[in-house]
């Protein structure tokens, strides 16, 4: 099993269905980013299938800009003791936060 897997729901479901001996039985952490958008784009069934394919002992993290009802129901039904952490519009970004970029010229890459 892979140590790290990054995939769209559709591609992951394809792998689970088509690749022999590929599974998520040893998954320790599941991260679903842009969860609201995934529901809007019709991936609810795939997300439910993925959630069913990982162990109940996994840690699951959902990130979403909004909390539509479908996402709330998904979290309540598929997650153990879900916690909501909300950053409201009046919450300010920390002054200690720093953003940086690293650039590398093509000729300097190994």
PDB file of N, CA, C and O in Angstrom, residues 18 23 31 50 53 57 67:
ATOM      1  N   UNK A  18     -10.154  -1.214 -10.665  1.00  0.00           N
ATOM      2  CA  UNK A  18      -9.449  -1.812 -11.795  1.00  0.00           C
ATOM      3  C   UNK A  18      -8.087  -2.410 -11.478  1.00  0.00           C
ATOM      4  O   UNK A  18      -7.591  -3.229 -12.249  1.00  0.00           O
ATOM      5  N   UNK A  23      -5.752  -1.417  -2.465  1.00  0.00           N
ATOM      6  CA  UNK A  23      -6.798  -1.146  -1.489  1.00  0.00           C
ATOM      7  C   UNK A  23      -6.374  -0.057  -0.521  1.00  0.00           C
ATOM      8  O   UNK A  23      -5.237   0.413  -0.545  1.00  0.00           O
ATOM      9  N   UNK A  31      -7.584  12.753   3.737  1.00  0.00           N
ATOM     10  CA  UNK A  31      -7.789  14.199   3.620  1.00  0.00           C
ATOM     11  C   UNK A  31      -8.653  14.453   2.397  1.00  0.00           C
ATOM     12  O   UNK A  31      -8.315  14.032   1.295  1.00  0.00           O
ATOM     13  N   UNK A  50     -15.254   5.714  -0.969  1.00  0.00           N
ATOM     14  CA  UNK A  50     -13.882   5.846  -0.466  1.00  0.00           C
ATOM     15  C   UNK A  50     -13.880   5.756   1.048  1.00  0.00           C
ATOM     16  O   UNK A  50     -13.053   5.051   1.643  1.00  0.00           O
ATOM     17  N   UNK A  53     -14.081   2.333   2.184  1.00  0.00           N
ATOM     18  CA  UNK A  53     -12.915   1.506   1.867  1.00  0.00           C
ATOM     19  C   UNK A  53     -11.757   1.690   2.835  1.00  0.00           C
ATOM     20  O   UNK A  53     -10.820   0.897   2.830  1.00  0.00           O
ATOM     21  N   UNK A  57     -10.686   3.227  11.916  1.00  0.00           N
ATOM     22  CA  UNK A  57      -9.725   3.838  12.833  1.00  0.00           C
ATOM     23  C   UNK A  57      -8.938   4.984  12.204  1.00  0.00           C
ATOM     24  O   UNK A  57      -8.149   5.632  12.881  1.00  0.00           O
ATOM     25  N   UNK A  67     -20.421  25.002   4.137  1.00  0.00           N
ATOM     26  CA  UNK A  67     -20.945  23.783   4.762  1.00  0.00           C
ATOM     27  C   UNK A  67     -22.357  23.493   4.261  1.00  0.00           C
ATOM     28  O   UNK A  67     -23.330  23.670   4.989  1.00  0.00           O
TER      29      UNK A  67
END
